[in-house]
Tab-separated table of C-alpha atoms and ligand atoms in Angstrom:
chain	number	residue	atom	x	y	z
A	145	MET	CA	81.868	37.778	13.634
A	146	HIS	CA	82.130	37.465	10.091
A	147	PRO	CA	79.253	38.024	8.180
A	148	GLU	CA	78.897	34.713	6.221
A	149	ASN	CA	79.566	33.209	9.822
A	150	THR	CA	76.173	35.469	11.133
A	151	MET	CA	74.214	34.445	8.110
A	152	ASN	CA	74.738	30.699	8.513
A	153	GLU	CA	74.216	30.654	12.430
A	154	LEU	CA	71.132	32.692	12.414
A	155	ASP	CA	69.896	30.270	8.870
A	156	THR	CA	70.706	27.121	11.173
A	157	LEU	CA	68.592	29.065	14.210
A	158	ALA	CA	65.625	29.489	12.095
A	159	ALA	CA	66.061	25.648	10.676
A	160	SER	CA	65.948	24.358	13.611
A	161	ALA	CA	63.162	26.021	14.699
A	162	ARG	CA	61.459	24.683	11.797
A	163	GLU	CA	62.104	21.522	12.486
A	164	LEU	CA	61.165	21.725	16.287
A	165	PHE	CA	57.772	23.200	15.018
A	166	ALA	CA	57.154	20.065	12.323
A	167	GLN	CA	57.845	17.641	15.268
A	168	ALA	CA	55.320	19.348	17.572
A	169	ALA	CA	52.107	17.376	17.099
A	170	THR	CA	49.977	19.281	19.117
A	171	PRO	CA	49.010	23.136	20.206
A	172	ALA	CA	50.720	22.738	23.396
A	173	GLU	CA	53.698	20.920	22.032
A	174	LEU	CA	54.263	24.017	19.659
A	175	GLU	CA	53.804	26.668	22.341
A	176	ASN	CA	57.110	24.519	23.958
A	177	ALA	CA	58.458	24.894	20.938
A	178	LYS	CA	58.139	28.454	20.522
A	179	ALA	CA	59.029	29.226	23.837
A	180	GLN	CA	62.825	28.019	23.645
A	181	PHE	CA	63.068	30.526	20.352
A	182	LEU	CA	61.090	33.436	20.672
A	183	GLY	CA	60.427	33.715	24.934
A	184	LYS	CA	62.272	35.429	27.632
A	185	ALA	CA	65.011	33.001	28.142
A	186	GLY	CA	64.569	31.784	24.070
A	187	ARG	CA	67.340	31.525	21.452
A	188	VAL	CA	66.594	34.730	19.478
A	189	THR	CA	65.795	36.770	22.716
A	190	GLU	CA	69.394	35.665	24.219
A	191	LEU	CA	70.806	36.676	20.724
A	192	MET	CA	69.085	40.284	21.079
A	193	LYS	CA	70.726	40.656	24.356
A	194	GLY	CA	74.219	39.557	23.039
A	195	MET	CA	74.032	42.894	20.864
A	196	ALA	CA	74.677	45.118	24.200
A	197	GLN	CA	78.432	45.462	23.287
A	198	LEU	CA	78.917	45.501	19.749
A	199	SER	CA	79.272	49.106	17.816
A	200	VAL	CA	76.453	51.200	16.298
A	201	GLU	CA	77.496	49.960	12.822
A	202	GLU	CA	77.481	46.267	13.758
A	203	LYS	CA	74.574	46.750	16.068
A	204	LYS	CA	72.663	47.979	12.346
A	205	THR	CA	73.622	44.782	10.591
A	206	ARG	CA	73.383	42.290	13.534
A	207	GLY	CA	70.198	43.651	14.386
A	208	ALA	CA	68.581	43.231	11.070
A	209	ALA	CA	70.024	40.106	10.375
A	210	ILE	CA	68.522	38.624	13.556
A	211	ASN	CA	65.114	40.322	12.956
A	212	VAL	CA	65.286	38.132	9.137
A	213	ALA	CA	65.764	35.199	11.299
A	214	LYS	CA	62.923	35.844	13.756
A	215	GLN	CA	60.376	36.743	11.174
A	216	ALA	CA	61.435	33.568	9.790
A	217	ILE	CA	61.034	31.965	12.595
A	218	GLU	CA	57.931	33.407	13.258
A	219	ALA	CA	56.217	32.731	9.914
A	220	ALA	CA	57.030	29.151	10.349
A	221	LEU	CA	55.587	29.236	13.805
A	222	THR	CA	52.025	30.578	12.253
A	223	ALA	CA	51.785	28.034	9.592
A	224	ARG	CA	52.540	25.716	11.699
A	225	ARG	CA	49.763	26.638	13.925
A	226	GLU	CA	47.212	26.681	10.795
A	227	GLN	CA	48.490	23.144	9.838
A	228	LEU	CA	47.625	21.828	13.628
A	229	ALA	CA	44.456	23.769	13.868
A	230	GLU	CA	43.702	22.312	10.420
A	231	ALA	CA	44.538	18.630	11.033
A	232	GLU	CA	42.680	19.405	14.384
A	233	LEU	CA	39.501	20.354	12.276
A	234	GLN	CA	39.467	17.064	9.753
A	235	ALA	CA	40.459	14.605	12.957
A	236	GLN	CA	37.048	16.276	14.522
A	237	LEU	CA	35.033	16.087	11.035
A	238	GLN	CA	36.156	12.499	10.336
A	239	ALA	CA	35.001	11.580	13.694
A	240	GLU	CA	31.542	13.546	13.350
A	241	ALA	CA	31.150	12.376	9.442
A	242	LEU	CA	27.880	10.851	8.485
A	243	ASP	CA	28.327	9.010	5.214
A	244	VAL	CA	25.539	9.966	3.280
A	245	THR	CA	26.485	7.729	0.502
A	246	LEU	CA	25.150	4.894	3.069
A	247	PRO	CA	21.772	3.052	0.987
A	248	GLY	CA	18.571	4.091	3.370
A	249	ARG	CA	17.783	1.568	6.037
A	250	SER	CA	14.926	-0.618	4.363
A	251	ARG	CA	11.516	-0.613	6.432
A	252	GLY	CA	11.371	-4.215	5.295
A	253	GLN	CA	7.716	-6.076	5.602
A	254	GLU	CA	5.704	-3.239	3.639
A	255	GLY	CA	2.368	-3.677	3.650
A	256	GLY	CA	-0.134	-4.189	0.322
A	257	LEU	CA	-3.827	-4.599	-0.150
A	258	HIS	CA	-4.449	-8.123	-0.226
A	259	PRO	CA	-5.331	-9.146	-4.088
A	260	VAL	CA	-8.946	-9.788	-3.365
A	261	SER	CA	-9.466	-6.147	-1.516
A	262	ARG	CA	-7.714	-5.069	-4.980
A	263	THR	CA	-10.256	-7.208	-7.025
A	264	LEU	CA	-13.366	-5.701	-4.060
A	265	GLU	CA	-12.255	-1.851	-4.742
A	266	ARG	CA	-11.575	-2.477	-8.467
A	267	ILE	CA	-15.131	-3.610	-8.964
A	268	GLU	CA	-16.629	-1.221	-6.340
A	269	GLY	CA	-14.781	1.908	-8.634
A	270	ILE	CA	-16.404	0.362	-11.823
A	271	PHE	CA	-20.343	0.083	-11.126
A	272	GLY	CA	-19.840	2.654	-8.960
A	273	SER	CA	-19.179	4.432	-11.865
A	274	MET	CA	-22.262	3.426	-13.817
A	275	GLY	CA	-24.258	4.600	-10.776
A	276	PHE	CA	-24.499	1.828	-8.297
A	277	ALA	CA	-24.247	2.221	-4.485
A	278	VAL	CA	-22.150	0.234	-2.041
A	279	ALA	CA	-23.741	-1.337	0.898
A	280	GLN	CA	-22.709	-3.502	3.528
A	281	GLY	CA	-24.241	-6.211	5.538
A	282	PRO	CA	-23.659	-8.873	8.630
A	283	GLU	CA	-21.979	-11.720	7.940
A	284	ILE	CA	-24.422	-13.687	10.667
A	285	GLU	CA	-28.201	-13.871	8.983
A	286	SER	CA	-30.913	-15.093	9.814
A	287	ASP	CA	-32.965	-17.901	7.959
A	288	TRP	CA	-35.313	-14.949	6.842
A	289	PHE	CA	-32.651	-12.902	4.608
A	290	ASN	CA	-30.715	-16.000	3.824
A	291	PHE	CA	-33.272	-18.224	2.345
A	292	THR	CA	-36.921	-17.804	3.536
A	293	ALA	CA	-37.211	-13.940	1.936
A	294	LEU	CA	-35.576	-15.260	-1.058
A	295	ASN	CA	-38.067	-17.529	-1.950
A	296	THR	CA	-35.895	-20.681	-0.987
A	297	PRO	CA	-37.726	-23.535	0.148
A	298	GLU	CA	-37.410	-25.036	3.393
A	299	ASP	CA	-36.480	-28.472	1.689
A	300	HIS	CA	-34.100	-26.193	-0.581
A	301	PRO	CA	-29.989	-28.408	-0.729
A	302	ALA	CA	-28.622	-25.071	0.112
A	303	ARG	CA	-30.361	-25.495	3.572
A	304	SER	CA	-28.876	-28.348	4.378
A	305	MET	CA	-26.089	-28.853	7.731
A	306	HIS	CA	-23.874	-30.290	4.831
A	307	ASP	CA	-23.618	-26.380	3.296
A	308	THR	CA	-24.433	-23.914	5.650
A	309	PHE	CA	-22.624	-23.138	9.018
A	310	TYR	CA	-25.108	-22.374	12.052
A	311	VAL	CA	-24.544	-20.546	14.977
A	312	GLU	CA	-26.187	-21.635	18.378
A	313	GLY	CA	-28.963	-20.115	19.918
A	314	GLY	CA	-30.305	-18.277	16.642
A	315	SER	CA	-34.092	-18.557	15.649
A	316	PRO	CA	-34.528	-18.562	11.673
A	317	GLU	CA	-35.898	-14.454	12.495
A	318	ALA	CA	-32.770	-13.896	14.569
A	319	PRO	CA	-28.936	-14.297	13.494
A	320	ASN	CA	-28.737	-18.308	13.549
A	321	LEU	CA	-26.278	-19.191	10.299
A	322	LEU	CA	-23.023	-17.550	8.695
A	323	ARG	CA	-24.593	-16.369	5.105
A	324	THR	CA	-23.833	-18.869	2.461
A	325	HIS	CA	-24.273	-15.802	-0.033
A	326	THR	CA	-24.354	-11.944	-0.578
A	327	SER	CA	-28.031	-12.288	-1.289
A	328	PRO	CA	-29.688	-11.153	1.979
A	329	MET	CA	-28.634	-7.606	1.138
A	330	GLN	CA	-30.939	-7.603	-1.969
A	331	ILE	CA	-33.620	-8.047	0.558
A	332	ARG	CA	-31.985	-5.696	3.505
A	333	HIS	CA	-30.966	-3.091	0.767
A	334	ALA	CA	-34.496	-2.616	-1.014
A	335	VAL	CA	-36.722	-2.962	2.237
A	336	GLN	CA	-34.794	0.178	3.660
A	337	HIS	CA	-34.660	1.910	0.435
A	338	VAL	CA	-38.685	1.208	-0.032
A	339	LYS	CA	-39.137	2.160	3.766
A	340	LYS	CA	-37.377	5.827	2.688
A	341	TYR	CA	-39.773	6.515	-0.047
A	342	ARG	CA	-42.758	4.661	1.315
A	343	ALA	CA	-45.019	8.210	1.067
A	344	LEU	CA	-43.750	8.408	-2.537
A	345	LEU	CA	-45.040	4.817	-3.641
A	346	ASP	CA	-48.080	4.771	-1.527
A	347	ALA	CA	-49.062	8.214	-3.245
A	348	GLY	CA	-48.595	6.373	-6.283
A	349	GLN	CA	-45.685	8.288	-7.839
A	350	ALA	CA	-42.096	6.264	-8.657
A	351	MET	CA	-39.844	5.654	-6.507
A	352	PRO	CA	-36.191	6.118	-7.237
A	353	GLU	CA	-34.332	3.245	-8.825
A	354	ILE	CA	-31.976	0.962	-6.605
A	355	ARG	CA	-28.686	0.493	-7.801
A	356	VAL	CA	-26.361	-0.930	-5.162
A	357	ILE	CA	-23.524	-3.532	-4.835
A	358	ALA	CA	-22.813	-5.217	-2.034
A	359	PRO	CA	-19.319	-7.342	-1.181
A	360	GLY	CA	-18.144	-9.150	1.690
A	361	ARG	CA	-17.416	-12.567	3.180
A	362	THR	CA	-19.684	-15.455	2.950
A	363	TYR	CA	-19.147	-18.873	4.238
A	364	ARG	CA	-20.108	-22.723	3.180
A	365	VAL	CA	-18.512	-26.165	4.306
A	366	ASP	CA	-16.482	-26.360	1.672
A	367	SER	CA	-12.833	-27.162	1.142
A	368	ASP	CA	-10.763	-27.734	-2.341
A	369	ALA	CA	-8.245	-25.744	-4.466
A	370	THR	CA	-11.321	-23.971	-5.943
A	371	HIS	CA	-13.594	-23.604	-2.559
A	372	SER	CA	-13.037	-22.140	1.070
A	373	PRO	CA	-15.191	-22.438	3.488
A	374	MET	CA	-14.598	-18.245	3.851
A	375	PHE	CA	-14.804	-16.784	0.371
A	376	HIS	CA	-16.346	-13.755	-1.146
A	377	GLN	CA	-19.246	-12.746	-2.778
A	378	CYS	CA	-20.206	-9.374	-4.683
A	379	GLU	CA	-24.093	-9.131	-4.740
A	380	GLY	CA	-25.675	-6.372	-7.835
A	381	LEU	CA	-29.032	-5.247	-7.601
A	382	TRP	CA	-30.874	-2.938	-10.079
A	383	ILE	CA	-34.370	-2.387	-9.453
A	384	GLY	CA	-36.470	0.078	-11.523
A	385	GLU	CA	-39.827	0.413	-13.578
A	386	ASN	CA	-38.103	0.324	-17.307
A	387	VAL	CA	-34.907	-2.237	-16.461
A	388	SER	CA	-34.419	-5.266	-19.162
A	389	PHE	CA	-32.590	-8.198	-18.580
A	390	LYS	CA	-30.343	-6.427	-21.583
A	391	ASP	CA	-29.449	-3.691	-19.330
A	392	LEU	CA	-28.077	-6.855	-16.841
A	393	LYS	CA	-26.212	-7.596	-20.448
A	394	VAL	CA	-24.982	-4.351	-20.705
A	395	ILE	CA	-23.314	-3.389	-17.811
A	396	PHE	CA	-22.429	-6.503	-16.321
A	397	THR	CA	-20.290	-6.819	-20.154
A	398	ALA	CA	-19.052	-3.220	-19.693
A	399	PHE	CA	-18.008	-4.483	-16.131
A	400	CYS	CA	-16.137	-7.322	-17.347
A	401	ARG	CA	-14.328	-5.619	-20.007
A	402	THR	CA	-13.373	-2.713	-17.648
A	403	PHE	CA	-12.385	-5.381	-14.825
A	404	PHE	CA	-9.924	-7.596	-17.277
A	405	GLU	CA	-9.060	-4.173	-19.281
A	406	SER	CA	-9.865	-6.080	-22.575
A	407	ASP	CA	-12.598	-5.595	-25.579
A	408	ASP	CA	-11.388	-9.031	-26.494
A	409	LEU	CA	-13.893	-10.773	-24.317
A	410	VAL	CA	-17.055	-12.099	-24.881
A	411	LEU	CA	-19.894	-12.814	-22.409
A	412	ARG	CA	-22.653	-15.820	-22.601
A	413	PHE	CA	-25.780	-15.841	-20.388
A	414	ARG	CA	-26.305	-19.409	-19.690
A	415	PRO	CA	-29.275	-20.546	-18.797
A	416	SER	CA	-30.083	-21.922	-15.195
A	417	PHE	CA	-31.678	-22.050	-11.957
A	418	PHE	CA	-32.014	-19.915	-8.510
A	419	PRO	CA	-34.899	-19.974	-6.145
A	420	PHE	CA	-34.756	-16.335	-6.118
A	421	THR	CA	-34.714	-15.162	-9.813
A	422	GLU	CA	-36.689	-16.120	-12.814
A	423	PRO	CA	-35.788	-16.376	-15.597
A	424	SER	CA	-32.273	-17.129	-13.812
A	425	ALA	CA	-28.930	-17.210	-15.871
A	426	GLU	CA	-24.927	-18.311	-15.307
A	427	ILE	CA	-22.858	-15.324	-16.419
A	428	ASP	CA	-19.665	-16.991	-18.672
A	429	ILE	CA	-16.448	-15.315	-20.056
A	430	GLN	CA	-14.251	-15.867	-22.751
A	431	PHE	CA	-11.324	-14.569	-23.815
A	432	GLN	CA	-10.512	-14.313	-27.325
A	433	SER	CA	-6.352	-14.025	-26.190
A	434	GLY	CA	-3.971	-14.648	-24.158
A	435	PRO	CA	-3.193	-17.636	-22.077
A	436	LEU	CA	-7.090	-18.312	-21.195
A	437	ALA	CA	-8.284	-18.393	-24.449
A	438	GLY	CA	-10.970	-20.548	-25.907
A	439	ARG	CA	-12.446	-21.272	-22.147
A	440	TRP	CA	-15.526	-20.711	-20.910
A	441	LEU	CA	-15.092	-19.636	-17.277
A	442	GLU	CA	-18.217	-18.879	-14.837
A	443	VAL	CA	-17.946	-15.405	-13.686
A	444	ALA	CA	-21.441	-14.885	-11.869
A	445	GLY	CA	-25.293	-16.037	-11.456
A	446	SER	CA	-28.010	-13.859	-12.157
A	447	GLY	CA	-31.229	-13.202	-13.488
A	448	GLN	CA	-34.550	-11.655	-12.967
A	449	VAL	CA	-35.557	-10.901	-9.520
A	450	HIS	CA	-38.973	-13.413	-8.675
A	451	PRO	CA	-42.434	-11.488	-8.562
A	452	GLN	CA	-42.250	-12.930	-4.803
A	453	VAL	CA	-39.043	-11.877	-3.609
A	454	VAL	CA	-39.764	-8.401	-5.337
A	455	ARG	CA	-42.924	-8.743	-2.880
A	456	ASN	CA	-41.543	-9.612	0.172
A	457	MET	CA	-38.995	-5.951	-0.935
A	458	GLY	CA	-42.392	-4.391	-0.375
A	459	LEU	CA	-42.722	-3.665	-4.001
A	460	ASP	CA	-45.515	-4.296	-6.442
A	461	PRO	CA	-44.119	-7.002	-8.962
A	462	GLU	CA	-46.428	-5.554	-11.233
A	463	ARG	CA	-44.807	-2.044	-11.526
A	464	TYR	CA	-41.855	-3.010	-10.557
A	465	ILE	CA	-38.842	-4.962	-11.978
A	466	GLY	CA	-35.289	-6.231	-11.004
A	467	PHE	CA	-32.047	-7.700	-11.902
A	468	ALA	CA	-29.703	-9.766	-9.615
A	469	PHE	CA	-26.378	-11.196	-10.184
A	470	GLY	CA	-23.442	-12.439	-7.796
A	471	MET	CA	-20.211	-12.391	-8.561
A	472	GLY	CA	-16.942	-14.310	-7.068
A	473	PRO	CA	-14.589	-11.753	-6.499
A	474	ASP	CA	-11.929	-14.558	-5.371
A	475	ARG	CA	-12.759	-16.303	-8.871
A	476	LEU	CA	-12.045	-12.927	-10.746
A	477	THR	CA	-8.951	-11.951	-9.160
A	478	MET	CA	-7.323	-15.943	-9.482
A	479	LEU	CA	-8.627	-15.120	-13.157
A	480	ARG	CA	-6.880	-11.458	-13.258
A	481	TYR	CA	-3.807	-12.715	-11.569
A	482	GLY	CA	-3.227	-16.125	-13.165
A	483	VAL	CA	-3.445	-18.032	-9.587
A	484	ASN	CA	-4.577	-21.604	-9.736
A	485	ASP	CA	-5.025	-21.991	-6.216
A	486	LEU	CA	-7.987	-20.152	-3.955
A	487	ARG	CA	-6.544	-21.278	-0.648
A	488	LEU	CA	-3.290	-19.318	-1.341
A	489	PHE	CA	-5.489	-16.013	-0.587
A	490	PHE	CA	-6.326	-16.891	2.943
A	491	ASP	CA	-3.146	-18.762	4.196
A	492	GLY	CA	-1.587	-15.493	5.195
A	493	ASP	CA	1.701	-16.750	3.771
A	494	ILE	CA	3.898	-13.198	2.799
A	495	ARG	CA	6.074	-14.729	0.036
A	496	PHE	CA	2.811	-15.334	-1.778
A	497	LEU	CA	0.709	-11.966	-0.866
A	498	SER	CA	4.233	-9.691	-1.538
A	499	GLN	CA	3.970	-10.315	-4.951
A	500	PHE	CA	0.685	-8.145	-4.862
A	501	ARG	CA	2.257	-5.081	-3.674
B	62	LIG	N1	-26.544	-16.014	-4.919
B	62	LIG	C1	-26.554	-16.863	-5.918
B	62	LIG	C2	-25.140	-17.912	-5.186
B	62	LIG	O1	-24.651	-17.470	-4.476
B	62	LIG	C3	-25.716	-16.057	-7.052
B	62	LIG	C4	-26.859	-15.108	-7.509
B	62	LIG	C5	-27.068	-14.076	-6.937
B	62	LIG	C6	-27.485	-15.677	-8.396
B	62	LIG	C7	-28.122	-13.192	-7.830
B	62	LIG	C8	-28.822	-15.114	-8.914
B	62	LIG	C9	-29.095	-13.760	-8.772
B	62	LIG	O2	-25.136	-18.757	-6.385
């Protein structure tokens, strides 16, 4: 056989092996294709067997040439094996792929603090920094705490069925109405405080000052854009031996300026009347700049605690003097956020409330 023919024949054999390997789409197909060339009855094996009749010289050249072809075929097989394994790995990776570029699933309706709760937290924080404790009291009150103890006469208009929600089965001493203001907490808290220091007081010694605020829900038969049958109040009480109206002005001015984050704010104490304070004053504020500038806005009632009320607390009005204020957190929230209808706070409409998250 002519050496060129030999080369061509073996080259063709390697080429057809490469082609068949390339056509094998799976490892199993590839192993079948391999058997056709390198198996026991494979074509390379056949060629080897065919050398039996050749001379020693011829065996050398022919054997070397067949070996080259065999190695080429084996190399092609290994390459294709690796290709198929790589393809399989890629397919598996793709099938199990996690798309980490996908945006996370939103939690949807994430909650937030109600705007009025935010205001209450601010109020507690600011008064807390001025040494005021926070007290909480019942929303179903007795006639005594809501009216009588606060020097509110029987025929006071605030007692009328029109203003007050009464509950069935109560008595003037037992819970019989929904508190119309947080002022009953003046009595409740002071009585508790005084009880604690009774021994000191009886020995003629000084009692620690009372400084407390009492935020919470209050109720009146009233409903329009600026009144809701349920609304919020926050009471403030400061009782000591050396407290004066000046102190009330100082702390309330500091409170307003901190609450509204503005020194550009003036206060006015406008003479008024409350049965449980004497003298009494409405507290108005006026912004000097911004959208509300120039208007007097009423934010609280206040006054010196009436001597009869001090007595009802168990204290001697000749020795102890108190100042009280009651503000409307709903109103403060409206002013702070520019909301013009109070009812929006209590409708529970998520579109409105979510703006404050
Ligand atoms: N309780 C009064 C009201 O509801 C407000 C007030 C509180 C006034 C304390 C004076 C002192 O209108």
